[in-house]
mmCIF file of C-alpha atoms and ligand atoms in Angstrom:
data_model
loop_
_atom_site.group_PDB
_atom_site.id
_atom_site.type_symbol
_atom_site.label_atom_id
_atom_site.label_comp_id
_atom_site.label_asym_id
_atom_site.label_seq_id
_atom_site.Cartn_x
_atom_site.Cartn_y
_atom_site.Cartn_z
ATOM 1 C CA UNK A 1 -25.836 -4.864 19.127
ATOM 2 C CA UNK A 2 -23.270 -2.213 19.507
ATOM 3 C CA UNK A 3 -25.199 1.488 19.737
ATOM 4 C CA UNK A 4 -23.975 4.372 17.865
ATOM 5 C CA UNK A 5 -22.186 5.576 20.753
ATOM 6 C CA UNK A 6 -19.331 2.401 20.734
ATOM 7 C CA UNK A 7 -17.616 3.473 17.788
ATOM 8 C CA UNK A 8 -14.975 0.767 16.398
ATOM 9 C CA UNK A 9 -11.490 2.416 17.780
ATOM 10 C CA UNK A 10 -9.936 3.605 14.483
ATOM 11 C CA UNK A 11 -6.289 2.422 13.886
ATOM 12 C CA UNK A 12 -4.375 3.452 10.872
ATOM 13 C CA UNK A 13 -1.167 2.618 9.684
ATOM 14 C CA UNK A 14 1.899 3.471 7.432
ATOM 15 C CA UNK A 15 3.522 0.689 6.023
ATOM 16 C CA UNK A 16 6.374 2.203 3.796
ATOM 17 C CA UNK A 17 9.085 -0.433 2.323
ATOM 18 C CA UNK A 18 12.475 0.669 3.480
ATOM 19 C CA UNK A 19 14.388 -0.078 0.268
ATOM 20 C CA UNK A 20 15.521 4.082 0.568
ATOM 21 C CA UNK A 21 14.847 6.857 2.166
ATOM 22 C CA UNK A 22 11.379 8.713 1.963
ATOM 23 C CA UNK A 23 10.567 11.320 -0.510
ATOM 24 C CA UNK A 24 8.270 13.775 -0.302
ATOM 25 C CA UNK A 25 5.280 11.902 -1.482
ATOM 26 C CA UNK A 26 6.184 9.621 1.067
ATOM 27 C CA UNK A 27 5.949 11.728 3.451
ATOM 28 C CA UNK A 28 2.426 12.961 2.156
ATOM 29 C CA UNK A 29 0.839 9.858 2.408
ATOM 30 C CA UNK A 30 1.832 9.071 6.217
ATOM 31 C CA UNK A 31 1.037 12.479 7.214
ATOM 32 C CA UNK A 32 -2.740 12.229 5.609
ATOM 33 C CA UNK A 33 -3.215 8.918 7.512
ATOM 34 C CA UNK A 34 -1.775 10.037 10.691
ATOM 35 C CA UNK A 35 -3.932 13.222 10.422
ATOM 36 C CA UNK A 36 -6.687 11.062 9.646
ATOM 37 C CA UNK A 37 -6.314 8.541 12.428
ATOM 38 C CA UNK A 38 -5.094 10.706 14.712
ATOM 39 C CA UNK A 39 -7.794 13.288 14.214
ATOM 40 C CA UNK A 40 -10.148 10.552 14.880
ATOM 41 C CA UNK A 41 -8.649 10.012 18.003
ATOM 42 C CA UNK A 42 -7.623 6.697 16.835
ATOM 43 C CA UNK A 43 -3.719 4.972 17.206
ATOM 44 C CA UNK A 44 -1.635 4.902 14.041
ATOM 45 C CA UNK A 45 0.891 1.580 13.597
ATOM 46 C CA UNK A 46 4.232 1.404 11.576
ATOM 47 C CA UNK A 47 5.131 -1.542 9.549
ATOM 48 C CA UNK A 48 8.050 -2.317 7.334
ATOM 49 C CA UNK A 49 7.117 -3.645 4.427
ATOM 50 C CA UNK A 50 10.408 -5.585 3.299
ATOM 51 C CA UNK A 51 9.228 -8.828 1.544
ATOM 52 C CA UNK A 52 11.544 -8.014 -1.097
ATOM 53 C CA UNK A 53 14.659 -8.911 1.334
ATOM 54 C CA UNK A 54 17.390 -8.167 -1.719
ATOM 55 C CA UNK A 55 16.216 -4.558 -2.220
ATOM 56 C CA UNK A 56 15.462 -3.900 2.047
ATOM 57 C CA UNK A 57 17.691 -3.445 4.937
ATOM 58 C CA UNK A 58 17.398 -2.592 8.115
ATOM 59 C CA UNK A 59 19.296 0.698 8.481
ATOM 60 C CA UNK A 60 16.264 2.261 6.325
ATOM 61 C CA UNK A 61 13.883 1.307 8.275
ATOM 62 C CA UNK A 62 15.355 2.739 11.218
ATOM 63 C CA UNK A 63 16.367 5.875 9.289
ATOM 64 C CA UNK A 64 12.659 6.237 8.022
ATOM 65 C CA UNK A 65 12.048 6.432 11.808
ATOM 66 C CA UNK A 66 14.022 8.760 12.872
ATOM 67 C CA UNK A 67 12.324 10.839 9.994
ATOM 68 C CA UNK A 68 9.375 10.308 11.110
ATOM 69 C CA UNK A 69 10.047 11.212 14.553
ATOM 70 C CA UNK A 70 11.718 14.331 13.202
ATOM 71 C CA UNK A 71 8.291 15.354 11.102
ATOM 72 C CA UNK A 72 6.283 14.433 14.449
ATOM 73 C CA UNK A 73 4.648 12.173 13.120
ATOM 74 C CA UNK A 74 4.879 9.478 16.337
ATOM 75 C CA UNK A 75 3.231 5.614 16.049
ATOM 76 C CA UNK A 76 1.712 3.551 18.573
ATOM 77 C CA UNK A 77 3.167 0.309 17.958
ATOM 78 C CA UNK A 78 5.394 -1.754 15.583
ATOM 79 C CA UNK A 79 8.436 -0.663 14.039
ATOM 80 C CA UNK A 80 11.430 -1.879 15.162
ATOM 81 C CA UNK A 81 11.260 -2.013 18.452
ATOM 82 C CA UNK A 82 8.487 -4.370 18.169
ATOM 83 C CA UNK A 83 9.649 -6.291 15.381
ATOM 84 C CA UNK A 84 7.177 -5.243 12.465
ATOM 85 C CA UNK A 85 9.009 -6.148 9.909
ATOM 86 C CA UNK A 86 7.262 -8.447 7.001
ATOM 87 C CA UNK A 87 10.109 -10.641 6.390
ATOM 88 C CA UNK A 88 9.397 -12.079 9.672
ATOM 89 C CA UNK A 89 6.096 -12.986 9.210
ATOM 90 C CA UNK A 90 5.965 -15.408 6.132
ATOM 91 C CA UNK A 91 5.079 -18.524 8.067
ATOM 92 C CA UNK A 92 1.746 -16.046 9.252
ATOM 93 C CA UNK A 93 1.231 -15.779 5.448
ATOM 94 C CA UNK A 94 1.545 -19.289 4.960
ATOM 95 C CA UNK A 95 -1.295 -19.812 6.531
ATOM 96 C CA UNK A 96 -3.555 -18.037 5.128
ATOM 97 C CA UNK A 97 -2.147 -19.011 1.779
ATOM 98 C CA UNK A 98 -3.092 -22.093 2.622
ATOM 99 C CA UNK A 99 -6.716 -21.434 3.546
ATOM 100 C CA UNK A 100 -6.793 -20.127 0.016
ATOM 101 C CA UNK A 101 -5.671 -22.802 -1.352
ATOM 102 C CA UNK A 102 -8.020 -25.249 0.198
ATOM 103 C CA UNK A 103 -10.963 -23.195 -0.764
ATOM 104 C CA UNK A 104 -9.397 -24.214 -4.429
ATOM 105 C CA UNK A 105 -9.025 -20.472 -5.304
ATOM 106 C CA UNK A 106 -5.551 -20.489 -6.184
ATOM 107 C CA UNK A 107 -4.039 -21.980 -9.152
ATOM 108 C CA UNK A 108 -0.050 -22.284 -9.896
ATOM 109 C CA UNK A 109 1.012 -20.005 -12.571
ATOM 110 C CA UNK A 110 4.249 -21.018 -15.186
ATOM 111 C CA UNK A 111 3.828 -18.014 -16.857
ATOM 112 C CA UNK A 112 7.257 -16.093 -17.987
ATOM 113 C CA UNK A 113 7.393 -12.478 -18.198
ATOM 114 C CA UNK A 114 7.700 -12.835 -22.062
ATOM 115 C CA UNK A 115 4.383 -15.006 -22.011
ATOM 116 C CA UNK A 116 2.783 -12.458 -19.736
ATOM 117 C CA UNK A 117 3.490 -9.339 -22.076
ATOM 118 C CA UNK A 118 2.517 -11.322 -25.412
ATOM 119 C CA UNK A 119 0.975 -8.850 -27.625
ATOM 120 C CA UNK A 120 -2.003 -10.455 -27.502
ATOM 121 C CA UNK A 121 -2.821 -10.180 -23.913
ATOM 122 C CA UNK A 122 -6.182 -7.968 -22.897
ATOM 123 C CA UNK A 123 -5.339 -4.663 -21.518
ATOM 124 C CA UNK A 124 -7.185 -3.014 -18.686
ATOM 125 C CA UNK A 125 -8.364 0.677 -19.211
ATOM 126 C CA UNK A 126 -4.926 2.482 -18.177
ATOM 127 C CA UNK A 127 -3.593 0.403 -20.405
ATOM 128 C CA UNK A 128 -1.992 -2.190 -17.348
ATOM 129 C CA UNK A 129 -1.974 -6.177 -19.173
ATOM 130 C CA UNK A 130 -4.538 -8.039 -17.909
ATOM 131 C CA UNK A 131 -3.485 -11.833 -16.963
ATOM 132 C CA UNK A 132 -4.871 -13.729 -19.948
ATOM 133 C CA UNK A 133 -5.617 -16.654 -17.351
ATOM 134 C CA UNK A 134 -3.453 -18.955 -19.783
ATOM 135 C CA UNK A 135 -2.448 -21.529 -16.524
ATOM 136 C CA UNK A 136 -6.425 -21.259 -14.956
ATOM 137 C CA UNK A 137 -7.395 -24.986 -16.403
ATOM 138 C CA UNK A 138 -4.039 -27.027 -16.593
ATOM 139 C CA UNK A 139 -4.572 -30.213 -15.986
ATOM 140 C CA UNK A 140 -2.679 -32.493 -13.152
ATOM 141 C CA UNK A 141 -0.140 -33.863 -16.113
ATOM 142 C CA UNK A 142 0.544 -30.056 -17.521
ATOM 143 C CA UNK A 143 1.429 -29.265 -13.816
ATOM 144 C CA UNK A 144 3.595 -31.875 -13.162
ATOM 145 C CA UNK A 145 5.635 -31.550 -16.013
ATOM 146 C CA UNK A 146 5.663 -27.546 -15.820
ATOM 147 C CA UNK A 147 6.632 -27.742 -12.092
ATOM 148 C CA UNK A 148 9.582 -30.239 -13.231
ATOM 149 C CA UNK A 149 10.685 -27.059 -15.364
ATOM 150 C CA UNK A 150 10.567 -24.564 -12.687
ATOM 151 C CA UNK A 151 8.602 -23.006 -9.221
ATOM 152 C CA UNK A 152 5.190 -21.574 -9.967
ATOM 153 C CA UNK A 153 3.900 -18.151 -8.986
ATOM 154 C CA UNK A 154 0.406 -19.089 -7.223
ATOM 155 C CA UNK A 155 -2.608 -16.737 -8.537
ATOM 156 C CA UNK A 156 -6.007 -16.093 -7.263
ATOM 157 C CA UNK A 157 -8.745 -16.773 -9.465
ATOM 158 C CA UNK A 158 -11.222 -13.642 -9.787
ATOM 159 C CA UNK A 159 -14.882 -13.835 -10.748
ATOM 160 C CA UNK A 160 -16.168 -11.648 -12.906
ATOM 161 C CA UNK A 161 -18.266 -9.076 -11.134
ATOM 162 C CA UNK A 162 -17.876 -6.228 -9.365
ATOM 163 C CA UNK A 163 -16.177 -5.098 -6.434
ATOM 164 C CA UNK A 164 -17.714 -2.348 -4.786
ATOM 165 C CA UNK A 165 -16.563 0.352 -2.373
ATOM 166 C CA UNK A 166 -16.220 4.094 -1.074
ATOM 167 C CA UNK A 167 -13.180 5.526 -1.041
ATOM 168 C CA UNK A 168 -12.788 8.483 1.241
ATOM 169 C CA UNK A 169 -11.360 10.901 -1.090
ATOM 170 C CA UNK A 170 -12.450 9.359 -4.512
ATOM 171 C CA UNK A 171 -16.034 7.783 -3.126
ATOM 172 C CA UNK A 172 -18.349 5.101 -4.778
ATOM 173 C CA UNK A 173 -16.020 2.836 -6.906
ATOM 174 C CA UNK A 174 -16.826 0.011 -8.529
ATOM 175 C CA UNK A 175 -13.625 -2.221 -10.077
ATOM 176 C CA UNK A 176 -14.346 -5.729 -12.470
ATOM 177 C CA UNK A 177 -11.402 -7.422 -11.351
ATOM 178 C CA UNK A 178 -11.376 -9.974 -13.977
ATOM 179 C CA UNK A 179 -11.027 -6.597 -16.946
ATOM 180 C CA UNK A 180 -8.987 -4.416 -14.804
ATOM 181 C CA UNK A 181 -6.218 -7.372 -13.822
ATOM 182 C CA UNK A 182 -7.108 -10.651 -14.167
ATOM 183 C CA UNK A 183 -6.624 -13.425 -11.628
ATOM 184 C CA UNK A 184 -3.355 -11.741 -9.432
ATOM 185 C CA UNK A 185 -0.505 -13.651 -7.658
ATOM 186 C CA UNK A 186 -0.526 -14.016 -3.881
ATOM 187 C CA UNK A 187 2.256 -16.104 -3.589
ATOM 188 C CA UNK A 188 5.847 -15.626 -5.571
ATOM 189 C CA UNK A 189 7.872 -17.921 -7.688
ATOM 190 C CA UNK A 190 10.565 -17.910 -4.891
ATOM 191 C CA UNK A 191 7.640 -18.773 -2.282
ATOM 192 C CA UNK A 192 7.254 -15.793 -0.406
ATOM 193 C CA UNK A 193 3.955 -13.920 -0.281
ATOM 194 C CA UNK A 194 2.968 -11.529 -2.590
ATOM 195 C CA UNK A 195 2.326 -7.934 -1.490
ATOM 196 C CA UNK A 196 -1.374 -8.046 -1.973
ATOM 197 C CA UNK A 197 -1.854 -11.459 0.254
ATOM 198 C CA UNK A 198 0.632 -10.108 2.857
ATOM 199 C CA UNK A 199 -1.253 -6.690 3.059
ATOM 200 C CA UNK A 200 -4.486 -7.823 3.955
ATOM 201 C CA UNK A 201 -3.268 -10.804 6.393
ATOM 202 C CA UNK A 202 -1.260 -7.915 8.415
ATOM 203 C CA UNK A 203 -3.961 -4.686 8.186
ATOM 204 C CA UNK A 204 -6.646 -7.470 9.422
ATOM 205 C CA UNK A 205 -4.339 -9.107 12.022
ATOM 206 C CA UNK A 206 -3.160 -5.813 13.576
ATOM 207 C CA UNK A 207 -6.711 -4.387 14.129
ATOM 208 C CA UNK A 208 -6.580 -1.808 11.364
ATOM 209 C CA UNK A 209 -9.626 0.076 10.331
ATOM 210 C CA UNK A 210 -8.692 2.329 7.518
ATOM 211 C CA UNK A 211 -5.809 1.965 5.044
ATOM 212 C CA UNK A 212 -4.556 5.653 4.185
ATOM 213 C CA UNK A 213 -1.927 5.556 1.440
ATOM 214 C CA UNK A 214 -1.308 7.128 -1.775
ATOM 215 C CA UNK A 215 -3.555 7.022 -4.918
ATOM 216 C CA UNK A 216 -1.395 4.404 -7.090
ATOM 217 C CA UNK A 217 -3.036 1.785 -4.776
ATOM 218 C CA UNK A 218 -6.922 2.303 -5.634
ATOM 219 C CA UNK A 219 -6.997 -0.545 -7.749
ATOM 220 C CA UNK A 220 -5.313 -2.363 -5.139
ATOM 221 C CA UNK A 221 -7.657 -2.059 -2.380
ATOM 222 C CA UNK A 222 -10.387 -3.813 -4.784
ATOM 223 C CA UNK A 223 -8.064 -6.629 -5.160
ATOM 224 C CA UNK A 224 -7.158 -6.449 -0.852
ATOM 225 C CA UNK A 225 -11.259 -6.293 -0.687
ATOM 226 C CA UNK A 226 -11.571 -9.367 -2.635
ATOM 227 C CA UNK A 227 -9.388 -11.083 -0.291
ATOM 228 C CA UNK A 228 -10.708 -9.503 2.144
ATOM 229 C CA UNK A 229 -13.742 -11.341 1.902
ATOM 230 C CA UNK A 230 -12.158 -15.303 0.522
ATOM 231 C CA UNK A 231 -10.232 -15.168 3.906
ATOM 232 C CA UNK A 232 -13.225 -14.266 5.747
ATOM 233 C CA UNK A 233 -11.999 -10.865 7.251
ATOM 234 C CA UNK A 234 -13.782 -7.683 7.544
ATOM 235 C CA UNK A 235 -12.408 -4.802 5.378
ATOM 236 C CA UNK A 236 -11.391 -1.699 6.907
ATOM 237 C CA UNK A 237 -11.791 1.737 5.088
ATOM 238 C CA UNK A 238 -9.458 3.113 2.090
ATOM 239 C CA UNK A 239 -8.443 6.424 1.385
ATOM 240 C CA UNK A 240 -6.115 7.298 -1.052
ATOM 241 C CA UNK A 241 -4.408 10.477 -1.252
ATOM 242 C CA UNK A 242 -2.696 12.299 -4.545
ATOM 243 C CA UNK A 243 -0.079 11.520 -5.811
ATOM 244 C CA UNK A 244 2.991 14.113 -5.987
ATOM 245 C CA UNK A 245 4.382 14.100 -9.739
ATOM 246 C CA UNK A 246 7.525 16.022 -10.902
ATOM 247 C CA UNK A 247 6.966 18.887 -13.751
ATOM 248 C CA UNK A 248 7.290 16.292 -16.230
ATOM 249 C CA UNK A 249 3.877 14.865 -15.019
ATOM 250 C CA UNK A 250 5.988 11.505 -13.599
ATOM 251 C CA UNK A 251 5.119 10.402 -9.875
ATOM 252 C CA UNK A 252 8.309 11.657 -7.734
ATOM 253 C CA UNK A 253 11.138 8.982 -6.529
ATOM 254 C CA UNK A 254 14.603 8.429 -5.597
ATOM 255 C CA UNK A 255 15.803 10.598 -8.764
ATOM 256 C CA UNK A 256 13.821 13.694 -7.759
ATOM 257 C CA UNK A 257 16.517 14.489 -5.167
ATOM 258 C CA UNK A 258 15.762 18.138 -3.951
ATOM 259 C CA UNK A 259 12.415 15.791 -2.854
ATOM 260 C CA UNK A 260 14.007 13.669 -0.738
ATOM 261 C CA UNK A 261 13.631 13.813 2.893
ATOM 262 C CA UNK A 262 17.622 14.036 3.342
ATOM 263 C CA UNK A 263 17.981 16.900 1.326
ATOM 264 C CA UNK A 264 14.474 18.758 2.528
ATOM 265 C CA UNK A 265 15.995 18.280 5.975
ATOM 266 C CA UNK A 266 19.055 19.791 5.480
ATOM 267 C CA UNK A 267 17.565 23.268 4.467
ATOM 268 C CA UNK A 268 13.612 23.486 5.772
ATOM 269 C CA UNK A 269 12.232 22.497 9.375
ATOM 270 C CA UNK A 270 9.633 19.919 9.826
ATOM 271 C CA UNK A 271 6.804 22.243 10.113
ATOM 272 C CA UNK A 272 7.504 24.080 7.074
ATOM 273 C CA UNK A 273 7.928 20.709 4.864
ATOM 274 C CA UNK A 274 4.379 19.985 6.709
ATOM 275 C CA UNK A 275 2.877 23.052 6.073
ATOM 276 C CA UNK A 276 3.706 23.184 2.049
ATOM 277 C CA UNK A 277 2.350 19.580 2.054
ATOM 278 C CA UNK A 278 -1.036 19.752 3.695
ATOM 279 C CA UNK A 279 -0.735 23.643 1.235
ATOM 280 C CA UNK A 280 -0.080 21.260 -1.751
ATOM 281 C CA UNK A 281 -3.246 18.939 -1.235
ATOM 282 C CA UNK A 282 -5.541 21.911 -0.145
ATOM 283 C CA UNK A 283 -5.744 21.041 3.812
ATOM 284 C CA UNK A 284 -5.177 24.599 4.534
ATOM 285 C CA UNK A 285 -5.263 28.072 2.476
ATOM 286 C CA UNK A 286 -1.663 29.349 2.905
ATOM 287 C CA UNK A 287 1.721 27.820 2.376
ATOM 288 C CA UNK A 288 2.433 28.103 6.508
ATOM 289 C CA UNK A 289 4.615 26.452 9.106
ATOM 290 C CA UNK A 290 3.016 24.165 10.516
ATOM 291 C CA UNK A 291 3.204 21.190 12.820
ATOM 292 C CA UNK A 292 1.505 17.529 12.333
ATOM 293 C CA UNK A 293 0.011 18.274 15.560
ATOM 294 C CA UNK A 294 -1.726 21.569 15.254
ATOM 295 C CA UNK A 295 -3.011 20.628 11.899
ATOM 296 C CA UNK A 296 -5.336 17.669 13.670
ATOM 297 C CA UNK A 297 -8.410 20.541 14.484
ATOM 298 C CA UNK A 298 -7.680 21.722 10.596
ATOM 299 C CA UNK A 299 -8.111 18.027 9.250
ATOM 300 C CA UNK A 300 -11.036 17.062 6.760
ATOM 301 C CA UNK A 301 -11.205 14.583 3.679
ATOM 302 C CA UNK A 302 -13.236 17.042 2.045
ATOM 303 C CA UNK A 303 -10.817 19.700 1.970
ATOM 304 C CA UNK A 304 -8.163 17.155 0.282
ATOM 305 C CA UNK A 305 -8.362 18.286 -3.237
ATOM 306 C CA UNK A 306 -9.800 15.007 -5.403
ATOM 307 C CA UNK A 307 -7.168 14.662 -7.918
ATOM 308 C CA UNK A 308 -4.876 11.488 -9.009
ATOM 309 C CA UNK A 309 -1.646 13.456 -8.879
ATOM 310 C CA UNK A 310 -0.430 17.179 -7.840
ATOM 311 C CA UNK A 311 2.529 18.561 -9.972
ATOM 312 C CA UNK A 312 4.754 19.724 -7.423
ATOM 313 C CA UNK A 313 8.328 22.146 -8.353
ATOM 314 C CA UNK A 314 11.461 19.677 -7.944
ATOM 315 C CA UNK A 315 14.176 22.150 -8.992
HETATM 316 N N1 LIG B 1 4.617 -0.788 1.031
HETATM 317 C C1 LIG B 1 3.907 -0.005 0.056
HETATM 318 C C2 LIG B 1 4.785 1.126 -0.430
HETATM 319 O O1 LIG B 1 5.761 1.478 0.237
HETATM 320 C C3 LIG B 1 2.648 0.596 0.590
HETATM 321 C C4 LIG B 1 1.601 -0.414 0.758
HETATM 322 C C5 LIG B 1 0.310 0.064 1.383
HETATM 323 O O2 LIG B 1 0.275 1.165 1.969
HETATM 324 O O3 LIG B 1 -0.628 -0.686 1.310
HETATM 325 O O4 LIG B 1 4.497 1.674 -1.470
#
């Protein structure tokens, strides 16, 4: 048995998708888990997330490190030196689809978009359509002749109990997958893996220990739990930071240039970009310069402030 003294190394990780460049929020959400890794004295891994090859490429990925590298905000391993890039890992997925798929948990779904946003399907809480689990029970025949028609989407089939958890910034939660999204695809009509399967193979084959990331992903992690546990991994820890919304109350992207990391380059230095966002989320008192580095003695989950989005000024 391990004594309290052999702590589990802590690895985090920031796994952005390089369809663009980062914007602030971006930015937010790798600093909190390199502060939180780092501060730990734990390693922090890059990985591309690109499954979605027709909206990726390359020269993001490398620009998003070279912003990175700019904001000091330095990895251990992956990128592209090394290679981490999802699209060259589907035959890893695969596998584990597989697995899934001989436990009998995963079912082929035919659905269209129009069937899956049919006015009578159940809606979760926030209002999200839950999958009505219309393809759960087809028989041999109906899947023959469906798959004649065209390639399946492959869901997982949730029960209907609860997934439990602590988040580090929101704590206990406690998610009913089967009312807050139904039975979820882990493999895509074109046959690549969906994000949620491809998450969980990669955070449990790369040894990491908490997933840091920004708060539009809570429900996610109770889904990545679930699989967690069908593929017989352990989970790490979540945290999940606020998100940054514009003044209309909508979560910043692309459109929100003067948020961009290419413009906010071009007219502050990386330690005042850092210091406004650990500022924003209540890491320290006073809108300061600040580097990534000397903020690791300041860093504390309980002095991120516990809210779902900050309103930040984008003009
Ligand atoms: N690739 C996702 C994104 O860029 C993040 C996924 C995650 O951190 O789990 O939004």
């Amino acid at each position: 048995m391990p004594n309290s003294a052999e702590k589990a190394t802590v690895c985090g990780r920031f796994a952005p998708t390089p369809s663009g460049r980062m914007h602030a929020g971006n930015v937010l959400a790798a600093l909190m888990s390199w502060l939180s890794a780092k501060s730990a004295g734990g390693c922090w891994i890059l990985r591309h997330e690109d499954l979605d090859t027709s909206r990726t490429k390359i020269e993001y990925a490398q620009q998003i490190e070279d912003d990175l590298r700019w904001l000091g905000l330095t990895w251990d391993d992956g990128g592209v030196a090394q290679n981490c890039f999802q699209s060259r890992r589907f035959h890893i997925y695969d596998q584990y689809f597989d697995l899934l798929r001989n436990q009998a948990t995963v079912y082929p779904c035919f659905c269209t978009r129009a069937d899956l946003m049919a006015a009578s399907a159940p809606h979760a809480s926030d209002g999200r359509v839950v999958y009505s689990g219309k393809c759960r029970n087809l028989s041999a025949e109906d899947i023959a002749t469906l798959s004649a028609q065209r390639n399946p989407a492959w869901r997982v089939a949730v029960p209907n109990t609860n997934i439990n958890f602590t988040d580090r910034l929101f704590g206990q939660q406690s998610v009913n997958l089967a009312n807050e999204c139904g039975d979820f695809i882990v493999r895509r009509a074109d046959g690549v893996a969906a994000y949620q399967l491809a998450v969980v193979v990669d955070d449990a084959l790369m040894g990491v220990t908490e997933v840091v990331r920004g708060s539009d992903l809570l429900l996610s992690a109770s889904q990545q739990i679930f699989l967690y546990n069908q593929l017989g991994f352990a989970a790490p820890q979540f945290g999940h930071v606020p998100l940054l919304c514009n003044e209309s109350g909508v979560r910043l992207s692309k459109r929100d240039r003067s948020l961009g990391i290419d413009v906010m380059r071009n007219s502050m230095s990386a330690q005042q970009i850092i210091g406004w966002l650990a500022f924003t989320v209540g890491l320290i008192p006073k809108n300061e310069d600040v580097s990534a580095q000397e903020l690791l003695t300041e860093f504390s989950w309980s002095k991120i402030a516990k809210h779902q989005t900050v309103q930040v000024n984008c003009k």
